[in-house]
CSV table of C-alpha atoms in Angstrom, one decimal:
chain,number,residue,atom,x,y,z
O,1,MET,CA,58.3,19.0,62.8
O,2,PRO,CA,61.4,16.9,63.1
O,3,HIS,CA,59.8,13.5,63.1
O,4,ARG,CA,56.6,11.6,62.6
O,5,ASN,CA,55.1,8.3,63.7
O,6,ARG,CA,52.0,7.3,61.9
O,7,ARG,CA,49.5,4.5,62.4
O,8,ARG,CA,47.3,3.2,59.6
O,9,LEU,CA,44.0,1.7,60.6
O,10,ARG,CA,42.3,-0.8,58.3
O,11,THR,CA,39.5,-2.6,60.1
O,12,LEU,CA,36.3,-1.7,58.3
O,13,LEU,CA,37.5,-1.8,54.7
O,14,PRO,CA,38.2,-5.6,54.5
O,15,ALA,CA,34.9,-6.5,56.0
O,16,LEU,CA,32.9,-4.1,53.8
O,17,SER,CA,34.8,-5.3,50.7
O,18,ALA,CA,34.2,-8.9,51.6
O,19,LEU,CA,30.5,-8.2,52.0
O,20,THR,CA,30.3,-6.4,48.7
O,21,LEU,CA,32.1,-9.2,46.8
O,22,ALA,CA,30.0,-11.9,48.5
O,23,CYS,CA,26.8,-10.2,47.5
O,24,ALA,CA,27.9,-9.4,44.0
O,25,SER,CA,27.4,-11.5,40.8
O,26,PRO,CA,30.5,-13.5,39.7
O,27,ALA,CA,31.2,-10.8,37.2
O,28,GLY,CA,30.8,-8.1,39.7
O,29,ALA,CA,33.2,-9.8,42.1
O,30,ARG,CA,36.1,-9.4,39.7
O,31,ALA,CA,38.4,-6.5,40.0
O,32,LEU,CA,38.3,-4.7,36.7
O,33,ALA,CA,40.0,-1.4,37.3
O,34,ALA,CA,43.5,-1.1,35.8
O,35,ASP,CA,46.4,0.9,37.2
O,36,ARG,CA,48.8,0.4,34.3
O,37,THR,CA,48.6,-1.8,31.2
O,38,PRO,CA,51.9,-3.1,29.7
O,39,THR,CA,52.4,-2.7,26.0
O,40,GLY,CA,51.0,-5.6,24.1
O,41,ALA,CA,49.2,-7.2,27.1
O,42,ALA,CA,45.7,-8.4,26.3
O,43,VAL,CA,43.6,-7.5,29.3
O,44,VAL,CA,40.2,-6.0,30.1
O,45,SER,CA,40.5,-2.2,30.0
O,46,GLY,CA,39.9,0.0,33.1
O,47,THR,CA,40.8,3.2,34.6
O,48,THR,CA,44.4,4.3,34.2
O,49,GLY,CA,46.8,5.8,36.8
O,50,GLY,CA,48.9,8.8,35.8
O,51,ALA,CA,52.6,9.2,36.5
O,52,ALA,CA,53.6,12.3,38.4
O,53,VAL,CA,54.7,14.9,35.8
O,54,GLY,CA,55.2,18.6,35.7
O,55,GLY,CA,55.3,20.6,39.0
O,56,SER,CA,57.4,22.7,41.2
O,57,ALA,CA,60.8,23.2,42.6
O,58,ALA,CA,61.9,22.1,46.1
O,59,SER,CA,61.0,25.6,47.4
O,60,GLY,CA,57.3,24.7,47.0
O,61,ALA,CA,56.6,28.0,45.3
O,62,THR,CA,54.0,26.6,42.9
O,63,GLY,CA,51.6,23.7,42.7
O,64,GLY,CA,51.0,21.0,40.3
O,65,ALA,CA,51.8,17.3,40.3
O,66,ALA,CA,55.3,16.5,41.5
O,67,PRO,CA,57.9,15.7,38.9
O,68,ALA,CA,59.3,12.2,38.7
O,69,ALA,CA,62.7,11.6,40.2
O,70,ASP,CA,64.4,9.4,37.7
O,71,ALA,CA,67.2,12.0,37.6
O,72,PRO,CA,68.7,13.4,40.8
O,73,VAL,CA,66.6,15.9,42.7
O,74,THR,CA,67.2,17.9,45.9
O,75,GLY,CA,64.8,18.0,48.9
O,76,ASN,CA,64.4,18.2,52.6
O,77,ALA,CA,64.6,15.1,54.8
O,78,THR,CA,62.8,14.2,58.0
O,79,TRP,CA,62.6,10.9,60.0
O,80,PHE,CA,59.9,8.7,61.4
O,81,THR,CA,60.2,5.8,63.8
O,82,GLY,CA,58.5,3.0,61.8
O,83,LEU,CA,55.6,1.9,59.7
O,84,GLY,CA,52.0,1.9,61.0
O,85,SER,CA,50.1,-1.2,62.0
O,86,PRO,CA,49.3,-3.5,60.4
O,87,TYR,CA,50.8,-2.0,57.2
O,88,GLY,CA,52.7,0.9,55.9
O,89,GLY,CA,51.3,3.1,53.2
O,90,CYS,CA,52.5,0.6,50.5
O,91,GLY,CA,50.6,-2.4,52.0
O,92,LEU,CA,53.3,-4.4,53.7
O,93,PRO,CA,54.1,-4.9,57.4
O,94,GLN,CA,57.5,-3.6,58.4
O,95,ALA,CA,58.7,-7.1,59.3
O,96,ASN,CA,58.1,-8.2,55.7
O,97,LEU,CA,60.0,-5.5,53.9
O,98,ASP,CA,63.1,-6.4,51.9
O,99,SER,CA,65.1,-3.7,53.6
O,100,GLN,CA,64.8,-2.0,57.0
O,101,ASP,CA,66.2,1.1,55.4
O,102,PHE,CA,63.0,2.6,54.1
O,103,VAL,CA,61.4,5.9,53.2
O,104,ALA,CA,58.0,7.6,52.8
O,105,LEU,CA,57.0,9.7,49.8
O,106,ASN,CA,54.7,12.7,49.7
O,107,VAL,CA,51.1,11.8,48.8
O,108,PHE,CA,50.2,15.4,48.0
O,109,ASN,CA,51.9,18.4,46.3
O,110,THR,CA,49.8,21.3,47.6
O,111,PRO,CA,52.1,24.1,48.6
O,112,HIS,CA,50.7,26.2,51.4
O,113,ASP,CA,47.5,24.1,51.4
O,114,TYR,CA,47.5,21.8,54.4
O,115,ASN,CA,44.0,20.4,54.1
O,116,GLY,CA,43.2,16.7,53.8
O,117,TYR,CA,41.9,15.3,50.6
O,118,PRO,CA,40.5,11.9,49.6
O,119,ARG,CA,42.8,9.1,48.7
O,120,PRO,CA,43.5,7.7,46.1
O,121,ILE,CA,43.7,11.0,44.3
O,122,SER,CA,41.2,11.1,41.5
O,123,SER,CA,42.1,12.1,37.9
O,124,SER,CA,40.1,15.3,38.3
O,125,ASP,CA,42.3,16.2,41.3
O,126,ALA,CA,45.6,15.2,39.6
O,127,ALA,CA,47.2,18.6,40.2
O,128,ARG,CA,47.5,17.7,43.9
O,129,MET,CA,49.4,14.5,43.1
O,130,GLY,CA,52.6,14.0,45.0
O,131,ILE,CA,55.5,11.8,44.1
O,132,PHE,CA,53.9,8.8,45.9
O,133,ASP,CA,51.8,8.8,42.7
O,134,ASN,CA,48.8,7.0,44.3
O,135,GLY,CA,51.1,4.2,45.3
O,136,HIS,CA,52.7,3.6,41.9
O,137,ASN,CA,56.2,4.3,43.3
O,138,CYS,CA,55.9,1.7,46.1
O,139,GLY,CA,58.5,-1.0,46.2
O,140,ARG,CA,61.1,1.0,44.3
O,141,TYR,CA,64.5,1.9,45.6
O,142,VAL,CA,66.0,5.3,46.0
O,143,GLN,CA,69.7,6.3,46.3
O,144,VAL,CA,69.8,9.0,49.0
O,145,THR,CA,72.8,11.3,49.4
O,146,ILE,CA,73.2,13.6,52.5
O,147,GLY,CA,73.4,17.3,51.7
O,148,ASP,CA,73.9,20.4,53.8
O,149,TYR,CA,73.0,21.0,57.5
O,150,CYS,CA,70.7,23.8,58.6
O,151,THR,CA,72.0,26.1,61.3
O,152,GLY,CA,68.6,27.7,62.0
O,153,VAL,CA,65.1,26.7,62.8
O,154,ASN,CA,64.0,23.8,60.5
O,155,ASP,CA,60.7,22.5,61.9
O,156,GLY,CA,58.4,22.2,58.9
O,157,ALA,CA,55.9,24.7,60.3
O,158,PRO,CA,53.1,25.5,57.8
O,159,ASN,CA,53.6,28.6,55.8
O,160,GLN,CA,57.1,29.1,57.2
O,161,PRO,CA,60.4,28.9,55.3
O,162,PHE,CA,62.7,25.9,55.7
O,163,CYS,CA,65.8,26.7,57.7
O,164,ARG,CA,64.7,30.2,58.8
O,165,ASN,CA,67.0,32.4,60.8
O,166,GLY,CA,70.0,30.3,59.7
O,167,SER,CA,71.7,28.9,56.6
O,168,TRP,CA,72.6,25.7,54.8
O,169,THR,CA,76.1,24.7,55.6
O,170,ALA,CA,78.3,21.8,54.3
O,171,ASP,CA,79.9,19.6,56.9
O,172,ALA,CA,81.7,16.2,57.3
O,173,TYR,CA,78.5,14.3,56.6
O,174,ASP,CA,77.8,15.7,53.1
O,175,GLY,CA,78.1,13.0,50.4
O,176,ALA,CA,77.2,10.1,52.6
O,177,THR,CA,74.9,7.7,50.8
O,178,LEU,CA,72.3,4.9,51.4
O,179,THR,CA,70.0,2.9,49.2
O,180,MET,CA,66.5,2.8,50.7
O,181,LEU,CA,63.1,1.2,49.9
O,182,VAL,CA,59.9,3.1,49.3
O,183,ALA,CA,57.5,1.6,51.8
O,184,ASP,CA,55.3,4.3,53.1
O,185,SER,CA,53.4,7.6,52.4
O,186,CYS,CA,53.4,11.0,53.9
O,187,ALA,CA,50.2,13.0,53.9
O,188,ASP,CA,50.7,15.1,57.0
O,189,GLY,CA,49.5,18.7,57.1
O,190,ASN,CA,53.0,20.3,57.5
O,191,ALA,CA,55.4,22.0,55.2
O,192,TRP,CA,57.6,18.9,54.7
O,193,CYS,CA,54.8,16.8,53.2
O,194,ARG,CA,53.0,19.6,51.3
O,195,ASP,CA,55.5,22.4,50.3
O,196,ASP,CA,58.5,20.3,49.2
O,197,PRO,CA,57.7,17.9,46.3
O,198,TYR,CA,61.0,16.1,46.8
O,199,HIS,CA,60.8,15.7,50.6
O,200,LEU,CA,61.7,12.2,51.9
O,201,ASP,CA,60.8,10.9,55.3
O,202,LEU,CA,63.5,8.5,56.3
O,203,SER,CA,63.5,5.6,58.8
O,204,GLN,CA,65.1,6.9,62.0
O,205,ALA,CA,67.1,3.7,62.5
O,206,SER,CA,68.7,4.3,59.1
O,207,LEU,CA,70.2,7.7,59.7
O,208,ASN,CA,73.5,6.6,61.2
O,209,ARG,CA,73.8,3.8,58.6
O,210,PHE,CA,74.6,6.2,55.8
O,211,VAL,CA,78.0,5.4,54.4
O,212,LYS,CA,80.9,7.7,53.6
O,213,ASN,CA,84.4,6.6,52.7
O,214,GLY,CA,83.4,3.0,53.1
O,215,ALA,CA,82.1,3.3,56.7
O,216,PRO,CA,78.8,4.2,58.4
O,217,VAL,CA,78.7,7.8,59.6
O,218,GLY,CA,77.7,6.5,63.0
O,219,ASP,CA,76.8,9.8,64.7
O,220,MET,CA,75.0,12.0,62.3
O,221,TYR,CA,71.8,11.7,64.3
O,222,PRO,CA,70.8,13.4,66.6
O,223,ASN,CA,73.3,16.2,67.0
O,224,HIS,CA,74.1,16.7,63.3
O,225,TRP,CA,70.7,16.2,61.7
O,226,ASN,CA,68.2,19.0,62.0
O,227,ASN,CA,66.3,17.8,58.9
O,228,ARG,CA,69.1,18.1,56.4
O,229,HIS,CA,69.0,18.6,52.6
O,230,ILE,CA,69.3,15.5,50.6
O,231,GLY,CA,69.8,14.5,47.0
O,232,TRP,CA,68.1,11.4,45.7
O,233,GLN,CA,66.8,9.4,42.7
O,234,PHE,CA,65.1,6.2,41.9
O,235,VAL,CA,67.4,3.2,41.2
O,236,PRO,CA,66.9,-0.5,40.4
O,237,ALA,CA,66.8,-2.9,43.3
O,238,PRO,CA,70.5,-3.4,44.4
O,239,GLY,CA,72.0,-6.8,43.8
O,240,TYR,CA,68.6,-8.3,42.9
O,241,THR,CA,68.4,-12.1,42.9
O,242,GLY,CA,65.5,-14.6,43.0
O,243,ASP,CA,61.9,-13.7,42.2
O,244,ILE,CA,59.0,-11.8,43.7
O,245,LYS,CA,57.2,-12.7,47.0
O,246,ILE,CA,53.5,-13.0,47.4
O,247,GLY,CA,51.4,-13.0,50.5
O,248,PHE,CA,47.8,-12.7,51.5
O,249,LEU,CA,46.9,-9.7,53.8
O,250,GLN,CA,44.9,-9.7,57.0
O,251,ASN,CA,41.2,-10.6,56.5
O,252,ALA,CA,41.8,-12.0,53.1
O,253,GLN,CA,39.4,-14.8,52.2
O,254,VAL,CA,37.7,-16.4,49.2
O,255,TRP,CA,35.5,-13.4,48.6
O,256,TRP,CA,38.2,-10.8,49.3
O,257,PRO,CA,41.5,-12.2,48.0
O,258,VAL,CA,43.8,-9.3,48.7
O,259,ILE,CA,47.6,-9.9,48.2
O,260,ALA,CA,50.8,-8.0,48.6
O,261,VAL,CA,53.6,-8.4,46.1
O,262,SER,CA,57.2,-7.6,47.2
O,263,HIS,CA,60.9,-8.3,46.5
O,264,LEU,CA,60.5,-6.5,43.3
O,265,PRO,CA,63.3,-5.9,40.8
O,266,ASN,CA,61.9,-2.5,39.7
O,267,GLY,CA,58.8,-1.5,41.6
O,268,ILE,CA,55.2,-2.3,40.7
O,269,HIS,CA,52.6,-0.6,38.5
O,270,GLY,CA,50.0,-3.3,38.5
O,271,VAL,CA,48.9,-6.9,38.9
O,272,GLN,CA,46.9,-9.0,36.4
O,273,TYR,CA,44.9,-12.1,37.3
O,274,TYR,CA,43.5,-14.9,35.1
O,275,ASP,CA,39.8,-15.6,35.7
O,276,GLY,CA,39.7,-18.8,33.7
O,277,THR,CA,38.9,-17.1,30.5
O,278,SER,CA,41.1,-14.0,30.1
O,279,TRP,CA,43.6,-11.8,31.9
O,280,LYS,CA,42.2,-8.8,33.8
O,281,ASN,CA,43.7,-5.9,35.7
O,282,ALA,CA,43.4,-6.2,39.4
O,283,THR,CA,42.3,-3.3,41.6
O,284,MET,CA,44.8,-1.7,44.0
O,285,ASP,CA,43.7,-1.7,47.6
O,286,GLY,CA,43.2,2.0,48.1
O,287,ASP,CA,46.5,3.6,47.3
O,288,MET,CA,48.6,0.9,48.9
O,289,GLY,CA,50.7,0.3,45.8
O,290,GLN,CA,51.9,-3.2,46.6
O,291,ALA,CA,48.4,-4.5,47.6
O,292,TYR,CA,45.9,-5.8,45.1
O,293,VAL,CA,42.5,-7.5,45.1
O,294,ILE,CA,42.6,-10.4,42.7
O,295,ALA,CA,40.1,-13.1,41.7
O,296,PRO,CA,40.4,-16.9,41.3
O,297,THR,CA,40.5,-19.0,38.2
O,298,THR,CA,37.0,-20.2,39.0
O,299,THR,CA,34.2,-18.3,40.8
O,300,GLY,CA,34.5,-18.9,44.5
O,301,GLY,CA,37.7,-20.9,44.0
O,302,ARG,CA,40.9,-20.8,45.9
O,303,ASP,CA,43.5,-21.0,43.1
O,304,TYR,CA,45.0,-18.0,41.5
O,305,ARG,CA,47.2,-17.1,38.5
O,306,ILE,CA,48.8,-13.6,38.3
O,307,ARG,CA,51.3,-11.6,36.3
O,308,VAL,CA,53.0,-8.4,37.6
O,309,VAL,CA,53.7,-5.1,35.9
O,310,ASP,CA,56.8,-3.3,37.0
O,311,ALA,CA,57.6,0.5,37.2
O,312,SER,CA,58.6,0.6,33.5
O,313,ASP,CA,55.2,-0.8,32.6
O,314,ALA,CA,56.7,-4.1,31.5
O,315,LEU,CA,55.5,-7.5,32.6
O,316,ILE,CA,58.0,-9.0,35.1
O,317,GLY,CA,59.9,-12.0,33.6
O,318,GLY,CA,58.5,-11.3,30.2
O,319,GLY,CA,55.0,-12.2,31.3
O,320,ARG,CA,55.9,-14.9,33.9
O,321,VAL,CA,52.8,-16.4,35.4
O,322,TYR,CA,52.7,-17.1,39.2
O,323,SER,CA,50.2,-19.8,40.3
O,324,PHE,CA,49.3,-20.3,44.0
O,325,SER,CA,46.4,-21.0,46.4
O,326,LEU,CA,44.7,-19.3,49.3
O,327,PRO,CA,46.4,-21.0,52.3
O,328,CYS,CA,43.9,-19.8,55.0
O,329,ALA,CA,41.0,-22.2,55.8
O,330,ASN,CA,38.6,-19.2,56.3
O,331,THR,CA,39.9,-15.7,56.9
O,332,CYS,CA,43.7,-14.9,57.1
O,333,GLY,CA,44.4,-13.7,60.6
O,334,PRO,CA,48.0,-12.5,60.4
O,335,ALA,CA,48.9,-9.2,58.9
O,336,TYR,CA,50.8,-11.1,56.1
O,337,THR,CA,50.6,-14.8,55.2
O,338,GLY,CA,53.2,-15.7,52.6
O,339,VAL,CA,52.5,-18.3,49.9
O,340,SER,CA,54.6,-20.5,47.8
O,341,TYR,CA,54.0,-20.6,44.1
O,342,THR,CA,54.9,-22.2,40.8
O,343,THR,CA,55.8,-20.3,37.6
O,344,SER,CA,55.2,-20.8,33.9
O,345,GLY,CA,55.8,-18.7,30.8
O,346,GLY,CA,58.1,-15.7,30.6
């Protein structure tokens, strides 16, 4: 399948979560599950997410959790037209991304198994973990390099080889590069999203913005595409300046204060909130890796203090504290409502 266009529906979860929190005791209304805990940080303990380790080659011959891509890897590339509504798989609307050059990572690594499985992936099911890593690679950047062109059939059909009845051939587009943002997830039941642990789904609008010899390639798509090979690896945010951005998501309210954190220097592995007594680990909203349910400094309050843990499991800014308030009178209506904040520490 050469392209995909997904829509993510999130209408019942906020209402159910809000009802659960409203009916819970003050202690029960606090999110206690941890995704990552930075070294030396004093927080309430909780469940721990696992990095994607071990696994298979790009051929998809074996199963197991997909290896991390901190060193260059090779995979197949597809394209999709845009993020779902109201959010992509990382928890941000497309309009609020730092870059419109974005990618989706594979949720699952299940060669020749195209069934659906619950998300987030549980620790008992970790062998099925793809490089999306339950959202823990959201908000990171990848450096993508164009590789060879397929002269055969390259449609991602289940249980079929990539580039069958043809061969991989170098051409004038090989070596073109683009730095792209991880903003979405790919869990489709096709060979791209299941058989190739290093598959990337690229924003369609980005394909002709790849740069070679100092200029955009301009015309790689559609006639020279055919789901090419790529090389890629995670890299720090390019030319990073400023500080993080924080916004409340649609249906956020006092009893369901869900936020998205973006403009990250090196991804995000967790959020901690201060409940007036101690720091606690916030719960990720499903596997949307940049969205977290926090709690106020006083029960039923509207004021919040958070810290953010990056992809290296270090606190951003050496433990910088971000203080802000819920800006919506009742329930936040827009997909994303940005907030201003003050900082301390770090």
